mmCIF file of C-alpha atoms and ligand atoms in Angstrom:
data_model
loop_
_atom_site.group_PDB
_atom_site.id
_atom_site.type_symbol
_atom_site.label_atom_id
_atom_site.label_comp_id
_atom_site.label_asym_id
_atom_site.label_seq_id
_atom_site.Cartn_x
_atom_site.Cartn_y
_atom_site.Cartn_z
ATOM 1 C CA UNK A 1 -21.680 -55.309 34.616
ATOM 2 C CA UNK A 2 -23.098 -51.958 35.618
ATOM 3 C CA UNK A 3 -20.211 -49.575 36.405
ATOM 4 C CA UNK A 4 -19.982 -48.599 40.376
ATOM 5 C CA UNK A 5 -21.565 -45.163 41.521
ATOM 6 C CA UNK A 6 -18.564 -42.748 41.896
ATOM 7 C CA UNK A 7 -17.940 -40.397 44.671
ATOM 8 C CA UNK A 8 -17.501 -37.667 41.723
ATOM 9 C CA UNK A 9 -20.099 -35.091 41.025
ATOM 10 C CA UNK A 10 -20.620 -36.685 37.691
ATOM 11 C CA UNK A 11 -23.246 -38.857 37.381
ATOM 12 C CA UNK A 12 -22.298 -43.058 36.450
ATOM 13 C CA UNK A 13 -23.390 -44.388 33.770
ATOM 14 C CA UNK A 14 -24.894 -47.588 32.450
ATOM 15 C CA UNK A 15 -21.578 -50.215 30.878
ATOM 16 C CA UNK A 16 -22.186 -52.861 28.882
ATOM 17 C CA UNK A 17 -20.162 -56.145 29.819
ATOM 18 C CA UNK A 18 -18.383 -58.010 26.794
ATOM 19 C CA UNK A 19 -21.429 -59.899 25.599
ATOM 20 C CA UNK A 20 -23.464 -56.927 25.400
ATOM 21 C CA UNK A 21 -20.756 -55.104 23.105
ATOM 22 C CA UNK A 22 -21.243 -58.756 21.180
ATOM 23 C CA UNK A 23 -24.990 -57.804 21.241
ATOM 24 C CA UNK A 24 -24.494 -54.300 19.948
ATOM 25 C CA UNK A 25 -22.180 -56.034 16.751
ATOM 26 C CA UNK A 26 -18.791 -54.861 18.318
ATOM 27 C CA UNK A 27 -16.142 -57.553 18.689
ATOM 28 C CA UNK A 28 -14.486 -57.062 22.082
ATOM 29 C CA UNK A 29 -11.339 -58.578 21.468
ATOM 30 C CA UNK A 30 -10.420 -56.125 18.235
ATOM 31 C CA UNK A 31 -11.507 -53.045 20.130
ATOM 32 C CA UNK A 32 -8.710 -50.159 19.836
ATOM 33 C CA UNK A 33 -6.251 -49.635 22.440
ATOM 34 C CA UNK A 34 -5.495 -46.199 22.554
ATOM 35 C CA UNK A 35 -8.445 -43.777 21.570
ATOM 36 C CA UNK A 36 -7.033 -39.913 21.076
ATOM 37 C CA UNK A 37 -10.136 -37.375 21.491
ATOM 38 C CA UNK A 38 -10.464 -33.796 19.890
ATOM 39 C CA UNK A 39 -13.396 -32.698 22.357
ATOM 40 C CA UNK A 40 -14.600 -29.672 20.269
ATOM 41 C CA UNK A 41 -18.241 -28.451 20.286
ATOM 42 C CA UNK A 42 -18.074 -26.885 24.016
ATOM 43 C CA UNK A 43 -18.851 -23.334 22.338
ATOM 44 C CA UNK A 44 -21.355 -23.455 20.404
ATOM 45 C CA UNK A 45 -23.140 -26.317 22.780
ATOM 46 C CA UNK A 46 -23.700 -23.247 24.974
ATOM 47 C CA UNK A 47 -24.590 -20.936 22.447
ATOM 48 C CA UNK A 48 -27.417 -23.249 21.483
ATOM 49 C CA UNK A 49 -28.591 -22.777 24.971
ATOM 50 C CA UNK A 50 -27.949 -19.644 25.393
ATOM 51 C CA UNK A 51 -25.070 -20.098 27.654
ATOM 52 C CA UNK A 52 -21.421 -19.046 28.019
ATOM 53 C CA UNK A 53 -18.842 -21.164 27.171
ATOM 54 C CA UNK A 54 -17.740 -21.759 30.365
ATOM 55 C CA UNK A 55 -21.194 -24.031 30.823
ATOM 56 C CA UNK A 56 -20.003 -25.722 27.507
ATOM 57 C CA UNK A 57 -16.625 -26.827 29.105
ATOM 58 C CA UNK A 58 -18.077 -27.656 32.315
ATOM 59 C CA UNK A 59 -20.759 -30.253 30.635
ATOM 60 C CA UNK A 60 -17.819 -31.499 28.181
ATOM 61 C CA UNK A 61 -15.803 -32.238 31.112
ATOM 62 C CA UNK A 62 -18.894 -34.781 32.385
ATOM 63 C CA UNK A 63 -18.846 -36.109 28.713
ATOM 64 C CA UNK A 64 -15.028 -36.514 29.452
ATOM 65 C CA UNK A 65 -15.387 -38.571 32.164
ATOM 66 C CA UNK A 66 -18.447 -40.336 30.803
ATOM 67 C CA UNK A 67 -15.919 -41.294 28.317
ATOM 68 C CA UNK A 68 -13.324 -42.335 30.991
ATOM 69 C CA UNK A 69 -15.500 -44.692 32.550
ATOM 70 C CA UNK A 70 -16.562 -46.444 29.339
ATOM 71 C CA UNK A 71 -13.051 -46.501 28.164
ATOM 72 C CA UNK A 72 -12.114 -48.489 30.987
ATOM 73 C CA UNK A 73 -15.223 -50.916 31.319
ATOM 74 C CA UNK A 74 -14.277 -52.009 27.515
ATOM 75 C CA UNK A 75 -10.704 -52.878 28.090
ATOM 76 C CA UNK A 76 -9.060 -49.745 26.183
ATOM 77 C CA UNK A 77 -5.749 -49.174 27.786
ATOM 78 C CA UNK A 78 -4.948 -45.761 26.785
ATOM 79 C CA UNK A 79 -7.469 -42.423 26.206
ATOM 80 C CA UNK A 80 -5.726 -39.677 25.141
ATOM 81 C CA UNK A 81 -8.075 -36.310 25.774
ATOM 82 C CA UNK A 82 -7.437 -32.911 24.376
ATOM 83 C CA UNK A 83 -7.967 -30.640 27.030
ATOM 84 C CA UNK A 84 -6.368 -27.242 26.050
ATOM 85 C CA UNK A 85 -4.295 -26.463 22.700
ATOM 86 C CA UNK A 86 -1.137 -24.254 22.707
ATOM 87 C CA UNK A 87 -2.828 -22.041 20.826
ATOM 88 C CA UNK A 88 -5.710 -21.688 23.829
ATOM 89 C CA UNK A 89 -4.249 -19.596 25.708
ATOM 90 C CA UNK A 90 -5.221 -16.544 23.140
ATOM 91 C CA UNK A 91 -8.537 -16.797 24.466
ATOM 92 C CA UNK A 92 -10.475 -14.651 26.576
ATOM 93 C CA UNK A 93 -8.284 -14.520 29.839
ATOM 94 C CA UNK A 94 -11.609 -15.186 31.740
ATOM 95 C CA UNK A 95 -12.620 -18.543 29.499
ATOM 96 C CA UNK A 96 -8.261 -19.474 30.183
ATOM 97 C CA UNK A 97 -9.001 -18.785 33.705
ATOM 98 C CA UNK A 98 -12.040 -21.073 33.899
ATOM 99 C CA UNK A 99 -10.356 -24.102 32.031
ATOM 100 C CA UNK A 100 -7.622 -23.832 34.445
ATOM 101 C CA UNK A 101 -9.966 -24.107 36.897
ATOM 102 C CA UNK A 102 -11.879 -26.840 35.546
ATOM 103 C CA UNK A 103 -8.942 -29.572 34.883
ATOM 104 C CA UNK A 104 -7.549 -28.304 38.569
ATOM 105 C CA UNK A 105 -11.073 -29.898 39.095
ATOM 106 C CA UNK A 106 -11.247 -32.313 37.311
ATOM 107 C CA UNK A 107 -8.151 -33.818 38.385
ATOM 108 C CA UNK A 108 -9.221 -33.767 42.345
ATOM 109 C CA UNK A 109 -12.825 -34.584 42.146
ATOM 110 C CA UNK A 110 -11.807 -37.883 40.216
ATOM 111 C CA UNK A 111 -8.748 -38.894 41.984
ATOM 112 C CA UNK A 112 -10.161 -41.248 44.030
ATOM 113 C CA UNK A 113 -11.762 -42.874 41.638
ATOM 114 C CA UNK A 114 -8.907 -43.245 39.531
ATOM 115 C CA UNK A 115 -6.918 -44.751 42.230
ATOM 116 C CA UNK A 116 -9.774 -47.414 43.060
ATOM 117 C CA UNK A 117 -10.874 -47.645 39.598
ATOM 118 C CA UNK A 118 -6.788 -48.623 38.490
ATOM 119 C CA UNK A 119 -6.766 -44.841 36.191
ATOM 120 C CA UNK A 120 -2.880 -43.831 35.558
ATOM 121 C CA UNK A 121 -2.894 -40.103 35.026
ATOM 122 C CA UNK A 122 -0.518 -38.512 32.734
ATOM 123 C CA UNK A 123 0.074 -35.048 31.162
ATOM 124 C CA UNK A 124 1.562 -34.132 28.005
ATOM 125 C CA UNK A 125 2.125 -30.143 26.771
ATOM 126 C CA UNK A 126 4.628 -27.157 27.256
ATOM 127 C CA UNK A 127 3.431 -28.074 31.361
ATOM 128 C CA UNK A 128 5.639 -24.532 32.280
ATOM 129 C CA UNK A 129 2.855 -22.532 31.322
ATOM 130 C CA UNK A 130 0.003 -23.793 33.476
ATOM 131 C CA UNK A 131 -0.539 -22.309 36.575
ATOM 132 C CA UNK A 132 1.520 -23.603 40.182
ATOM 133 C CA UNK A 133 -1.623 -25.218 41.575
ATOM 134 C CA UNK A 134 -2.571 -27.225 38.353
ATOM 135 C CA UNK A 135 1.107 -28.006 37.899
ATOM 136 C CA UNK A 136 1.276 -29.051 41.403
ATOM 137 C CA UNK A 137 -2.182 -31.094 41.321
ATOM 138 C CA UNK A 138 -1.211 -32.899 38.120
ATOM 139 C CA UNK A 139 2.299 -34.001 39.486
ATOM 140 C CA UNK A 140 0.758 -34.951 42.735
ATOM 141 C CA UNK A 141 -1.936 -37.251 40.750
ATOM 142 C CA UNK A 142 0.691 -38.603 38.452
ATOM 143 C CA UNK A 143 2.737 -39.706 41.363
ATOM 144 C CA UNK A 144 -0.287 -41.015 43.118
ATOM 145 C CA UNK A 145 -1.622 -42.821 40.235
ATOM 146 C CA UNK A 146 1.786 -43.809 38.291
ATOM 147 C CA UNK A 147 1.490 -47.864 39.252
ATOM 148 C CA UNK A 148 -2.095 -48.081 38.064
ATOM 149 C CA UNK A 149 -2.523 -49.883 34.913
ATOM 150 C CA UNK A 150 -6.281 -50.512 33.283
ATOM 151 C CA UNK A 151 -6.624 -47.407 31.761
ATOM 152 C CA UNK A 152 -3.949 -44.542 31.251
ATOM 153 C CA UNK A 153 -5.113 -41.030 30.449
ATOM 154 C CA UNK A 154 -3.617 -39.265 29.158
ATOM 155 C CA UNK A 155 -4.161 -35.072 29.459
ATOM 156 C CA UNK A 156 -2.814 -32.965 26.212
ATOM 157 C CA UNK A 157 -2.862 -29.365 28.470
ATOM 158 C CA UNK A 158 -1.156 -27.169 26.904
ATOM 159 C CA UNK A 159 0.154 -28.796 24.049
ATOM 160 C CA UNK A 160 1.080 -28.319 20.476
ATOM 161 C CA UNK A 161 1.693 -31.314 18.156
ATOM 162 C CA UNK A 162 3.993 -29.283 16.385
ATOM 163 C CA UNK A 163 5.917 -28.115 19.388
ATOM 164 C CA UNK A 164 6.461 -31.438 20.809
ATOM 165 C CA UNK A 165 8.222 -32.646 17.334
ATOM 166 C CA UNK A 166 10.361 -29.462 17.916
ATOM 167 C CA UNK A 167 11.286 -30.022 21.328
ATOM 168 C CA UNK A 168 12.432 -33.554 19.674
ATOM 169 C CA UNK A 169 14.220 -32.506 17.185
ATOM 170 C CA UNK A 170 15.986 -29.888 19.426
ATOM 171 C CA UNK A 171 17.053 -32.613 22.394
ATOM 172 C CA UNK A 172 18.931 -34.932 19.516
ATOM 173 C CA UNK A 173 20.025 -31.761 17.804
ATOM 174 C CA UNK A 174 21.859 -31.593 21.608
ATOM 175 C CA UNK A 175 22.840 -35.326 21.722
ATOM 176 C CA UNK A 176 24.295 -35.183 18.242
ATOM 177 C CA UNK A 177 26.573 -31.557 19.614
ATOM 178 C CA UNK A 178 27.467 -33.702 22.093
ATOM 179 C CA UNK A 179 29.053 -36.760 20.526
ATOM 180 C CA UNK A 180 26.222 -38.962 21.948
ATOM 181 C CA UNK A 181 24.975 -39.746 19.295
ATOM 182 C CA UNK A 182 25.513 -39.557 14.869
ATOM 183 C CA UNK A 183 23.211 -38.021 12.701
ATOM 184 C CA UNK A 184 22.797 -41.194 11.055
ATOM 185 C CA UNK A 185 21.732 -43.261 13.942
ATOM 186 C CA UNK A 186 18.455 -40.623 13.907
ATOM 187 C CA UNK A 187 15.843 -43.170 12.712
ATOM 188 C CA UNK A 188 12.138 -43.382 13.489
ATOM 189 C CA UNK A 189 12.546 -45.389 16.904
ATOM 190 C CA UNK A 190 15.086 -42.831 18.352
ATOM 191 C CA UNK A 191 12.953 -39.522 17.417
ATOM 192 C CA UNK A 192 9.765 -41.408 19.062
ATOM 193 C CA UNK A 193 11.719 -41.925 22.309
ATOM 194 C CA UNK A 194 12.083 -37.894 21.985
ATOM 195 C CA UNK A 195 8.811 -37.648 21.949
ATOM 196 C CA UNK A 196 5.995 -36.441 25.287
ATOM 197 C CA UNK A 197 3.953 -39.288 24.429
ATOM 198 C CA UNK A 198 7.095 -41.876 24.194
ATOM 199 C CA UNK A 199 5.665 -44.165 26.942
ATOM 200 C CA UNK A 200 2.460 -44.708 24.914
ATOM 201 C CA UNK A 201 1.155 -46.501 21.852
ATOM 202 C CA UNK A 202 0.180 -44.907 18.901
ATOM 203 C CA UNK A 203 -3.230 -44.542 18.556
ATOM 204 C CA UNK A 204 -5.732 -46.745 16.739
ATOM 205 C CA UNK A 205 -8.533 -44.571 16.421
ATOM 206 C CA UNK A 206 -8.868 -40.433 16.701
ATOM 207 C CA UNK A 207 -12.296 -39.364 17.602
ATOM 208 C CA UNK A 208 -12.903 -35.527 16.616
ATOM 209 C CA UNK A 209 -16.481 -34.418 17.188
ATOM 210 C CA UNK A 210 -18.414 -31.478 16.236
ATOM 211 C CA UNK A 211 -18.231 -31.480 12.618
ATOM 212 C CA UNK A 212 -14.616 -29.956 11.975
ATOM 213 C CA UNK A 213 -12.416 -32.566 9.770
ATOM 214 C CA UNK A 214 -8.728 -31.266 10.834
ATOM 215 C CA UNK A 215 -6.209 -32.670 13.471
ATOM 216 C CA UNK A 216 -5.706 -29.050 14.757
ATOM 217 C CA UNK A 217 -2.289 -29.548 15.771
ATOM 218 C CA UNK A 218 -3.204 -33.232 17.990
ATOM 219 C CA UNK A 219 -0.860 -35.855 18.006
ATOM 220 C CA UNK A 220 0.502 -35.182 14.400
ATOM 221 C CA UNK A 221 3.093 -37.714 14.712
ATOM 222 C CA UNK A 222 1.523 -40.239 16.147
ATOM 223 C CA UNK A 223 -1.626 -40.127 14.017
ATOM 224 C CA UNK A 224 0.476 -41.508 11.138
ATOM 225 C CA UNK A 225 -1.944 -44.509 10.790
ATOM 226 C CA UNK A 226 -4.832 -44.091 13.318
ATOM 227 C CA UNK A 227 -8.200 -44.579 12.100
ATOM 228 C CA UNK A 228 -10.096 -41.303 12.062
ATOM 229 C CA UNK A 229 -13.772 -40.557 13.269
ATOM 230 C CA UNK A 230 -15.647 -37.780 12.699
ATOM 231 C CA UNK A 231 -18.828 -36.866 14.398
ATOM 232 C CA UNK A 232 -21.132 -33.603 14.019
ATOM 233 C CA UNK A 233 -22.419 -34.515 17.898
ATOM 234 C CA UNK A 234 -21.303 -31.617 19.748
ATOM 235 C CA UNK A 235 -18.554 -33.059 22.367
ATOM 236 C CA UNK A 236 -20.818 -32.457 26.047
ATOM 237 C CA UNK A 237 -23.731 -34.310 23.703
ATOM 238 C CA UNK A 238 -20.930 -37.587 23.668
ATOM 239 C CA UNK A 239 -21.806 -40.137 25.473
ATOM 240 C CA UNK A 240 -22.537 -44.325 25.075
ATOM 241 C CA UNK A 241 -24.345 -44.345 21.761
ATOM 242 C CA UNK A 242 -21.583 -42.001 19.662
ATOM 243 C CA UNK A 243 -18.508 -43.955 21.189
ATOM 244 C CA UNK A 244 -20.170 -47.560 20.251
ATOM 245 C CA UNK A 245 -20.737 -45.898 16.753
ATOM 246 C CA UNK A 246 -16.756 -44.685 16.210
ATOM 247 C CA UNK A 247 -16.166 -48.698 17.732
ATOM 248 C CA UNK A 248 -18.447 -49.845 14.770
ATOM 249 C CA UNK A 249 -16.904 -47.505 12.240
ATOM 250 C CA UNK A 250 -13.166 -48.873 13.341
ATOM 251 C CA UNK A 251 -13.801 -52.639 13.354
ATOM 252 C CA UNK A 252 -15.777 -51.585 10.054
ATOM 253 C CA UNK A 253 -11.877 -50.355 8.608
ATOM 254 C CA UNK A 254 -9.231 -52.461 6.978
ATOM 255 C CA UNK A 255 -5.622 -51.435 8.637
ATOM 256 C CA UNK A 256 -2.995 -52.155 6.406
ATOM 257 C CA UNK A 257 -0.579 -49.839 7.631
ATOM 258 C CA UNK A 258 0.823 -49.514 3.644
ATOM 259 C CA UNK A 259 0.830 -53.334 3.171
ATOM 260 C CA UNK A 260 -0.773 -54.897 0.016
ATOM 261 C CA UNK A 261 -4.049 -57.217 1.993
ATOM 262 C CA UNK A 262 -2.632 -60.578 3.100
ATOM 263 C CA UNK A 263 0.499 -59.688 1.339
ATOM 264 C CA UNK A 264 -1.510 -60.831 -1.825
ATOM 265 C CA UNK A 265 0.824 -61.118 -5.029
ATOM 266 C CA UNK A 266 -0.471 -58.908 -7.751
HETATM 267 C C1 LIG B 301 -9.062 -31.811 30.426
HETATM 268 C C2 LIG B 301 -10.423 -31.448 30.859
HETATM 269 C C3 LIG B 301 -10.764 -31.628 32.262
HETATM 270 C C4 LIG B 301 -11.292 -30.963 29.965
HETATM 271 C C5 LIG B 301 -12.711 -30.725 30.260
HETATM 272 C C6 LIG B 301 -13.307 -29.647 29.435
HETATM 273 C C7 LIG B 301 -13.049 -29.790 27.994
HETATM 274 C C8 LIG B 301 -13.723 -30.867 27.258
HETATM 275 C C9 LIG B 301 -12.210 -28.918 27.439
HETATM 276 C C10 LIG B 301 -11.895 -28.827 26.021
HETATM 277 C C11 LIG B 301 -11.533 -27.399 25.733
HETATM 278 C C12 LIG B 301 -11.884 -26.911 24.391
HETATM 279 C C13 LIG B 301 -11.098 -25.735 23.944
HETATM 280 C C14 LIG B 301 -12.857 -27.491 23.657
HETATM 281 C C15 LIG B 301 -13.287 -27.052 22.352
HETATM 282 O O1 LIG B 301 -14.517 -26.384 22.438
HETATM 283 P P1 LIG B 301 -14.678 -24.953 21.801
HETATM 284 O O2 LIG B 301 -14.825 -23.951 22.893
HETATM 285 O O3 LIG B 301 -13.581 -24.699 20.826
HETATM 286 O O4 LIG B 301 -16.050 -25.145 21.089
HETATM 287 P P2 LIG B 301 -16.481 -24.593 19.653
HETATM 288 O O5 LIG B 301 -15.739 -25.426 18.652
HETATM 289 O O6 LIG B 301 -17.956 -24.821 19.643
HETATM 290 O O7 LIG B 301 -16.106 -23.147 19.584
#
């Protein structure tokens, strides 16, 4: 099942269909559902080239929507994607400029294909910050996309996993002041719902690349059990072969979540 040529300026790539992930060893019915992705590498994949990092961003964006596509060929239903930390916006105005740019872009370049391909769009992250025309272009794609349902993706712009659990805690701070609702109702369930990401799964497996082994402030939360891959590839270098081998390293793990195997007795 070769995936259809997009309209994008990114060039398709080659899917396998179910019984080729059989052929490659992968079992397509315990593949993740929700893959989170720390994209990191962009830098210093221009520096090796002598580039800016601008040229870094611009090729991890293809690798993004390499990504995308593949996602959605094997059945994941949710790819959450990085795109631009809290703490990004300390960066060179120039680089923040560009990135703005860039997600402005790809948001309208692939918007077509997301509405053929069945892509729901979503963005999570302190959204106030971005500039009008991304926050307009994002809420225009979100509304155009919301009833689409093979693959949601899922933009962190913006966005602090820290600063999300405080924006929780301070909305049922607010319900509690306001008699809707007792401290001791507060469980797990209820601070999820508080949550940016309350309409999604957890996910199964985080993919960080580049060689750094830290969450940087992703999805702290909701990372509680997700299986976690690391990869020195450099993210624009990620493509088919590195996402099959973090699919063979997670049907490789045994989830137990805290449970004792089986429930075995001791
Ligand atoms: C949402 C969207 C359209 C994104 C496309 C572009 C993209 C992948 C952006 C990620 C931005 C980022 C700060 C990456 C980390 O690379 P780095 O510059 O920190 O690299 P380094 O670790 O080598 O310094």
């Amino acid at each position: 099942m070769p995936l259809s040529n997009s309209t994008s300026s990114v060039p398709a790539v080659t899917v396998p269909a179910a019984e080729e992930l059989l052929s490659q060893g992968l079992r397509a019915e315990s593949l993740p559902r929700h893959v989170a992705l720390v994209m990191d590498g962009n830098s210093r994949w221009a520096a090796a080239r002598g580039l800016p990092p601008t040229d870094g961003h611009e090729h991890g964006m293809r690798a993004l929507m390499r990504t995308v596509r593949l996602s959605r060929a094997w059945g994941i239903r949710v790819l959450t994607a990085f795109g631009f930390s809290l703490e990004n916006w300390n960066r060179p105005k120039a680089e923040v400029d560009f990135l703005m740019a860039l997600i402005e872009r790809f948001i309208n370049d692939n918007l077509a294909e997301f509405l053929r391909e069945g892509t729901r769009l979503r963005i999570i992250g302190d959204r106030s910050r971005l500039p009008i025309s991304v926050q307009k272009t994002a809420r225009d794609a979100e509304e155009a996309t919301r009833n689409n349902s093979q693959l949601d993706l899922v933009l962190a712009i913006s966005y602090s996993g820290r600063m999300d659990i405080v924006q929780a805690c301070r909305n049922l701070a607010q319900k509690v002041d306001a008699k809707l609702l007792r401290p001791e109702d507060i469980d797990e369930s209820l601070f999820a719902d508080e949550l940016q990401t309350s309409e999604t799964s957890c996910p199964d497996l985080l993919i960080r690349t580049s060689g750094e082994l830290r969450l940087s402030n992703f999805l702290l939360w909701q990372s509680a059990y997700s299986e976690l891959f690391f990869t020195d590839t450099l993210w624009p270098d990620f493509g088919e072969a590195q996402y099959l081998q973090a699919m063979m390293a997670f049907q490789s793990r045994d989830r137990r979540f805290g449970r004792r195997k089986n429930n075995a007795a001791l």
